[in-house]
Structure formats: C-alpha cells, structure tokens
mmCIF file of C-alpha atoms in Angstrom:
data_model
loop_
_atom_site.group_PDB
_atom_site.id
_atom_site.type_symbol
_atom_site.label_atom_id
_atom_site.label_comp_id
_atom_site.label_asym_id
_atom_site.label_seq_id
_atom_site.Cartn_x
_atom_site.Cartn_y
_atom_site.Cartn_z
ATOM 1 C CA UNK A 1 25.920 21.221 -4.896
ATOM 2 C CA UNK A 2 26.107 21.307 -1.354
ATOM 3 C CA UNK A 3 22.427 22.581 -1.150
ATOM 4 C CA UNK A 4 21.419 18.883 -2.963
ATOM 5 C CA UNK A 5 23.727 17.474 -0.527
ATOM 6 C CA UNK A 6 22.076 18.904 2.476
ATOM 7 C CA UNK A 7 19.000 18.410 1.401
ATOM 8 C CA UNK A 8 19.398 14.162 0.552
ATOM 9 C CA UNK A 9 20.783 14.225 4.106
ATOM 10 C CA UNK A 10 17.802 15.509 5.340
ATOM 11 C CA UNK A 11 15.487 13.054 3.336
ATOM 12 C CA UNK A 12 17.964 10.062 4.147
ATOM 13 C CA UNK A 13 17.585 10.751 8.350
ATOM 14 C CA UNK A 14 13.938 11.601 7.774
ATOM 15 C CA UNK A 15 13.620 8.529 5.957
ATOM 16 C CA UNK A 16 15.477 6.785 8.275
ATOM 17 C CA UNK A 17 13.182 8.011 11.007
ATOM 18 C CA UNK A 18 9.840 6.577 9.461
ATOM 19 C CA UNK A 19 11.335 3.556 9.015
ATOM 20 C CA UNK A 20 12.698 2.798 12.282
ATOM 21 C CA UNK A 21 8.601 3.292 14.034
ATOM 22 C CA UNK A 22 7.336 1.047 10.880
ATOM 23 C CA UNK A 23 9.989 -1.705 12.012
ATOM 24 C CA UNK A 24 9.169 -1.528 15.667
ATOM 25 C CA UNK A 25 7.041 -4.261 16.855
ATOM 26 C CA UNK A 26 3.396 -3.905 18.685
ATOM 27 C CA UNK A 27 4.904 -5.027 21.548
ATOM 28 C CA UNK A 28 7.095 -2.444 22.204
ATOM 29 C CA UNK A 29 5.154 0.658 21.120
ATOM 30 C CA UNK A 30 1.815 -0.875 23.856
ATOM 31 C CA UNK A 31 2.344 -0.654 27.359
ATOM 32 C CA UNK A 32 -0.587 -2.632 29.583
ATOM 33 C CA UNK A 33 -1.111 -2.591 33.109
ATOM 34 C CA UNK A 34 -3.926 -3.743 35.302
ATOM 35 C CA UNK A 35 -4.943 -2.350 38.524
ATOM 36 C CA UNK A 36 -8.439 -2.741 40.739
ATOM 37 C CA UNK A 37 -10.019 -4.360 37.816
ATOM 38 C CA UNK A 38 -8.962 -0.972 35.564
ATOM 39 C CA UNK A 39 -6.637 -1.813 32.647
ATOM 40 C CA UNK A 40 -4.864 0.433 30.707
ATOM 41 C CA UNK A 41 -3.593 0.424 27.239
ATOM 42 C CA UNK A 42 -1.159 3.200 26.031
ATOM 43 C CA UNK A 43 -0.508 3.002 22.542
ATOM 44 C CA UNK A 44 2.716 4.745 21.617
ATOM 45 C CA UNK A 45 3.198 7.593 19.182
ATOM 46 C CA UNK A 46 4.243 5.219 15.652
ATOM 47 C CA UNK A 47 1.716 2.974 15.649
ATOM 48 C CA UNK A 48 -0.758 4.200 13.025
ATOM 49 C CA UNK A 49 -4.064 2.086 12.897
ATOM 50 C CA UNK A 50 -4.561 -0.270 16.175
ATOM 51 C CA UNK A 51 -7.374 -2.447 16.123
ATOM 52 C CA UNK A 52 -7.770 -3.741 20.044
ATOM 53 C CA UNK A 53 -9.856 -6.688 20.832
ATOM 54 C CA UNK A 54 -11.047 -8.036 24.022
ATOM 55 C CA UNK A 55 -12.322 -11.861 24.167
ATOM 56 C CA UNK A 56 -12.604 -14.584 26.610
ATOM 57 C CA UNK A 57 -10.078 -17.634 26.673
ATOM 58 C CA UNK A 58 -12.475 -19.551 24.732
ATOM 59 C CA UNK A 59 -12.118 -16.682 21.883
ATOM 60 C CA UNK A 60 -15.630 -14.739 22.020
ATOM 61 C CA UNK A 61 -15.215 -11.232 21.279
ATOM 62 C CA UNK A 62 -16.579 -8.838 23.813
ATOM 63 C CA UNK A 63 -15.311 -5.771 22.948
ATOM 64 C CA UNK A 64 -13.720 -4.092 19.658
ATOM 65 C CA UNK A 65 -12.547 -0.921 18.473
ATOM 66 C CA UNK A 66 -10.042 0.265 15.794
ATOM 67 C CA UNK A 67 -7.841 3.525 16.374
ATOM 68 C CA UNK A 68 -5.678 5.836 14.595
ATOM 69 C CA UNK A 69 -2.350 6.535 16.863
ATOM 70 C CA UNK A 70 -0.761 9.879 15.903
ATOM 71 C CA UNK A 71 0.267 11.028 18.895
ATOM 72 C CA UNK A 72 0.340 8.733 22.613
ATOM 73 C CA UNK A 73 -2.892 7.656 23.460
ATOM 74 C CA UNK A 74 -4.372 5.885 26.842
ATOM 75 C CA UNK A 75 -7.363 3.677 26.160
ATOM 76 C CA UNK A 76 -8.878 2.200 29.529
ATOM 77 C CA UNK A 77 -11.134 -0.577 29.948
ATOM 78 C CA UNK A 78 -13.567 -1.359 33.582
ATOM 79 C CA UNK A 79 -13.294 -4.925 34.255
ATOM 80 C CA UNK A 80 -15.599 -4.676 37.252
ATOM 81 C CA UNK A 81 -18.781 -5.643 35.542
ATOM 82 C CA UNK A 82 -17.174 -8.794 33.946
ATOM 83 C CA UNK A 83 -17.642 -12.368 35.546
ATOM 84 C CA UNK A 84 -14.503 -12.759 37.526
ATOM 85 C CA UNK A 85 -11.975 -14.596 35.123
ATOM 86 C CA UNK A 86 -8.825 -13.994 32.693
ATOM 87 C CA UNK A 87 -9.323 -12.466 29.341
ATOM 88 C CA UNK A 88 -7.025 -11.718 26.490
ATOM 89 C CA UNK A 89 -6.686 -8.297 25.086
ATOM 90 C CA UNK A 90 -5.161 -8.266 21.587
ATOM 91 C CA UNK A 91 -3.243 -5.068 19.646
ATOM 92 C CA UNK A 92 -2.959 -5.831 16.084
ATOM 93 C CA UNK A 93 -1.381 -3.277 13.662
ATOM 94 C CA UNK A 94 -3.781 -2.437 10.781
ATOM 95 C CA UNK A 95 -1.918 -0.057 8.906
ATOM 96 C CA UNK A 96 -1.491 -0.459 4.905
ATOM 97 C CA UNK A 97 2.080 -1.408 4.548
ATOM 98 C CA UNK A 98 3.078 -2.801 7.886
ATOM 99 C CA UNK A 99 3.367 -6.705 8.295
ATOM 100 C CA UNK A 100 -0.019 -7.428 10.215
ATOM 101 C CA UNK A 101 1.983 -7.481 13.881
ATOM 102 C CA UNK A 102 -0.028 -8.772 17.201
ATOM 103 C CA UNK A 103 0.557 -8.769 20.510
ATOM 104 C CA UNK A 104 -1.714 -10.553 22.938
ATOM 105 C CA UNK A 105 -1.514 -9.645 26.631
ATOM 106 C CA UNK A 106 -3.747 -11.660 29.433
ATOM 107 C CA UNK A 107 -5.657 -9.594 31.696
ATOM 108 C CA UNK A 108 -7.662 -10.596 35.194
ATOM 109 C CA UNK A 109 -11.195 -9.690 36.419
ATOM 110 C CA UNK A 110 -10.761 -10.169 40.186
ATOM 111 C CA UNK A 111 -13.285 -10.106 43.582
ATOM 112 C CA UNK A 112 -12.358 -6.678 45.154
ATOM 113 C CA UNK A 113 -12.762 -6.418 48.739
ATOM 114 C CA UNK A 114 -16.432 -5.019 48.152
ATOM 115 C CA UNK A 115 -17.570 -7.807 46.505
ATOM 116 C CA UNK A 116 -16.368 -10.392 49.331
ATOM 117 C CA UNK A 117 -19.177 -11.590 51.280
ATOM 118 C CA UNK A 118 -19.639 -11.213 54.716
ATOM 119 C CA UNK A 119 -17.842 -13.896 56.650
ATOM 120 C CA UNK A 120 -20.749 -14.998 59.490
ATOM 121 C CA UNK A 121 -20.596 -18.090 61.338
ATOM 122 C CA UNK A 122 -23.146 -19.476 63.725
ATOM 123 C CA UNK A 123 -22.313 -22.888 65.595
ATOM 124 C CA UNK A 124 -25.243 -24.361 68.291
ATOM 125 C CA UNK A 125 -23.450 -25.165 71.235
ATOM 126 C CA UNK A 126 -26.903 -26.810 73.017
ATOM 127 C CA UNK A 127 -30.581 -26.510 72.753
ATOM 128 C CA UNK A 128 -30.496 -22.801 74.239
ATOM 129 C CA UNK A 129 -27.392 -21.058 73.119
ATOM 130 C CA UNK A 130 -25.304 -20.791 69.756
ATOM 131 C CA UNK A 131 -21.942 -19.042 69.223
ATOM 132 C CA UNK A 132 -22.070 -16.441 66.610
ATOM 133 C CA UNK A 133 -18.521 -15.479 65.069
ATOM 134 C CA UNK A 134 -18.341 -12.743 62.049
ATOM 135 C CA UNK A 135 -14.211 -12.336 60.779
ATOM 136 C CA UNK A 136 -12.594 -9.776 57.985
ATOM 137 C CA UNK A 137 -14.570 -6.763 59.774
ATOM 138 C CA UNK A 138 -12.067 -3.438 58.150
ATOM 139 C CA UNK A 139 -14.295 -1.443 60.190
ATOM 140 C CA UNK A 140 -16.318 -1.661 63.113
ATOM 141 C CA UNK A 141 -20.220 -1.143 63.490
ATOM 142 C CA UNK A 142 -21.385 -4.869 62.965
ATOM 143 C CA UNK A 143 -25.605 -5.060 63.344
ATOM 144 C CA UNK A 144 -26.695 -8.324 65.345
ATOM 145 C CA UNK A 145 -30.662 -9.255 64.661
ATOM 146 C CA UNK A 146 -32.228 -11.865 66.527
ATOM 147 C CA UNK A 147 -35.831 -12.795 65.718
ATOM 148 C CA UNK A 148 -38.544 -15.637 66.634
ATOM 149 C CA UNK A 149 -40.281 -18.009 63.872
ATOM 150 C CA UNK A 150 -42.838 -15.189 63.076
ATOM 151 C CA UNK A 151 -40.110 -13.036 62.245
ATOM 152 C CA UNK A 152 -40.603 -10.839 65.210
ATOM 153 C CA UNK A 153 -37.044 -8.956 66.894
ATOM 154 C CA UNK A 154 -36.445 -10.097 70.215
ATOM 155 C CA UNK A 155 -33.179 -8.486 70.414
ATOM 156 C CA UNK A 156 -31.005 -6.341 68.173
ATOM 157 C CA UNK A 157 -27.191 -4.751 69.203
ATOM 158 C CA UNK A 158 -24.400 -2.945 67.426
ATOM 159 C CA UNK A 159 -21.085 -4.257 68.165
ATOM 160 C CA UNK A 160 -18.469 -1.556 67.482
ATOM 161 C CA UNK A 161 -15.307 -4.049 66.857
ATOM 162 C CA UNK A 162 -12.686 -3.979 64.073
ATOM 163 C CA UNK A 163 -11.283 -7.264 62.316
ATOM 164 C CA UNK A 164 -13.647 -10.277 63.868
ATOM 165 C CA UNK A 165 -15.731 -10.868 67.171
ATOM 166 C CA UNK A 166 -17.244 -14.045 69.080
ATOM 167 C CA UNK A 167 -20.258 -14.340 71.213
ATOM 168 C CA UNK A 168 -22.219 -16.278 72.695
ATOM 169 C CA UNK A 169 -26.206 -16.265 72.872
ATOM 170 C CA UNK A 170 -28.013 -17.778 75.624
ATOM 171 C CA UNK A 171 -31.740 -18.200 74.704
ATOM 172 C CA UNK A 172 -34.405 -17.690 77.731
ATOM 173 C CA UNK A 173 -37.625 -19.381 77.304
ATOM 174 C CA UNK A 174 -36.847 -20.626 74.080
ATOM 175 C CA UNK A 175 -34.813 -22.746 71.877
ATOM 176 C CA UNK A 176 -31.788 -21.824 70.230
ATOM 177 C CA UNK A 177 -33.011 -23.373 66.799
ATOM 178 C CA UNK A 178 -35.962 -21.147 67.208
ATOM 179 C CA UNK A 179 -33.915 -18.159 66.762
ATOM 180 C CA UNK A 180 -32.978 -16.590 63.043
ATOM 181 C CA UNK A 181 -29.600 -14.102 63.342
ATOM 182 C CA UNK A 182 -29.548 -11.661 61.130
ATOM 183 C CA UNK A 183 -25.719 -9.805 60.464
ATOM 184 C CA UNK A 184 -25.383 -6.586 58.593
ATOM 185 C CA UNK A 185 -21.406 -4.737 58.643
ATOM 186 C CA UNK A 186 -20.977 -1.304 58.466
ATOM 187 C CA UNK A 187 -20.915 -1.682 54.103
ATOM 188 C CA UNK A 188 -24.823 -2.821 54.007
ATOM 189 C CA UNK A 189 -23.497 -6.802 53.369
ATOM 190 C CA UNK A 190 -25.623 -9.436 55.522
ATOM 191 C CA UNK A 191 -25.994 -12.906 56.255
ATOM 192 C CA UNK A 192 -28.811 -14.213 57.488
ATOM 193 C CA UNK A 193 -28.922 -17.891 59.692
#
C-alpha cells in the first residue's frame, strides 16, 4: 500500500510538472534582445515545437524556420544586410496539444557608425579660395585631393586630426570653382566636391 502511494505521488508531481511548462505562455519561455543589428532569440527549455517568423511591418515574410526546443536554445539573426527599418519577429507554439500561443516582438535594423557617410563640407568664400570642413572624424588620418578640370592633382595632404577640422584653400593662378576636392578618412569613405 504505501508502495502505490509513493508511486501516485510521484506521477501526481511529475504530472504536475508537465503541466505547469504546457501552461506557460510563449512569452515567458522567449527572451529577445537586439544589439549592433544582432538579435537573439533564446527559446527556453518547455517549449516543444517553435515556429519563428521574421516579416516586415507590411507582413512579407523574409525569413522562416520551425524548431524543436528540448533543451535551451539561442537562435541569432544578422540584421546588417537588411534595409534599415523595424521588423517583427513572431514565436508561435506549434506543438500538438498546446493552444496555438504567439508572441510578437519588434526588432530594428539601424545605420552603424560604418555605414555613416563621411560628413565633408566645402563653402566658396570668393573666386580663389573655399573653406573645406570634414566633422565626426573617430580617428585621425583624413586624405585632402585637390585636382584641375582634367582631373590632374595639384595638391594632395594628410591631415592627422581627430573629431573635425577647417581650412581654408587659397587658389593661385586659378579659380576656386576650377578646383574638385576629393576627401577620403582613415575607413576608405570619400566625398568628392
């Protein structure tokens, strides 16, 4: 008798256990986070079968996969080669027996500092000079190109200055509007004027 008692016990709390992961939600067995354009999705032990979708706002699927959670799982996703925008990522419980349960979190593609263009600014202050200004410089080594109408150099410098610079060109023996500046930052970005 008290073997059959012991042993219900044991079926009851085991019982009890299955249960309690069927009745948590989606929510709270997915954690999401979303750093440098790298989201991850850890799908908690419980779950059973996930199927994750991303889409756009507008609803298009991009991406979608189904998995089988037995034990914690980390799925990432890159961002990076996305338009910049928001999308929606959606968990969705697929297991037989479970009440279909979703949970839809909103992730962002953003510009990282690489993809920022370089900020260059010429402004002619007369006929033979022009102020040249180049701002948001995280390191220095900034490459200054100054060529004719053929495309020929007539002058090139470094300038070895961190965060932003002005100067001023004077032009000798030839118009300022004749003049084409080319800017290049330590990263390979350029502007050309």
């Amino acid at each position: 008798m008290k073997k059959i008692l012991t042993m219900a016990l044991i079926a009851t709390l085991g019982m009890s256990g299955m249960a309690f992961a069927a009745n948590e939600s989606v929510e709270a067995l997915t954690e999401v986070s979303n750093s440098n354009n790298r989201v991850k999705v850890i799908l908690k032990e419980g779950l059973g079968k996930v199927n994750l979708v991303v889409s756009d706002l507008e609803g298009k699927k991009l991406h979608q996969q189904t998995i089988f959670v037995k034990n914690d799982v980390m799925v990432p996703y890159n961002l990076s080669e996305l338009p910049v925008g928001k999308y929606q990522l959606k968990v969705e419980s697929a297991s037989k027996g479970l009440n279909s349960d979703v949970a839809i979190y909103e992730v962002e593609r953003k510009l990282t500092k690489e993809e920022l263009p370089l900020m260059a600014y010429r402004k002619d202050l007369d006929q033979d000079s022009f102020k040249l200004t180049v701002i948001g410089l995280e390191e220095p080594g900034v490459t200054v190109e100054l060529k004719d109408k053929r495309g020929n150099m007539i002058f090139e410098e470094k300038i070895m200055e961190k965060g932003a610079f002005s100067k001023i060109y004077s032009m000798k023996n030839m118009k300022a509007d004749e003049v084409s500046v080319h800017v290049t930052d330590f990263r390979g970005r350029s502007k050309a004027f």
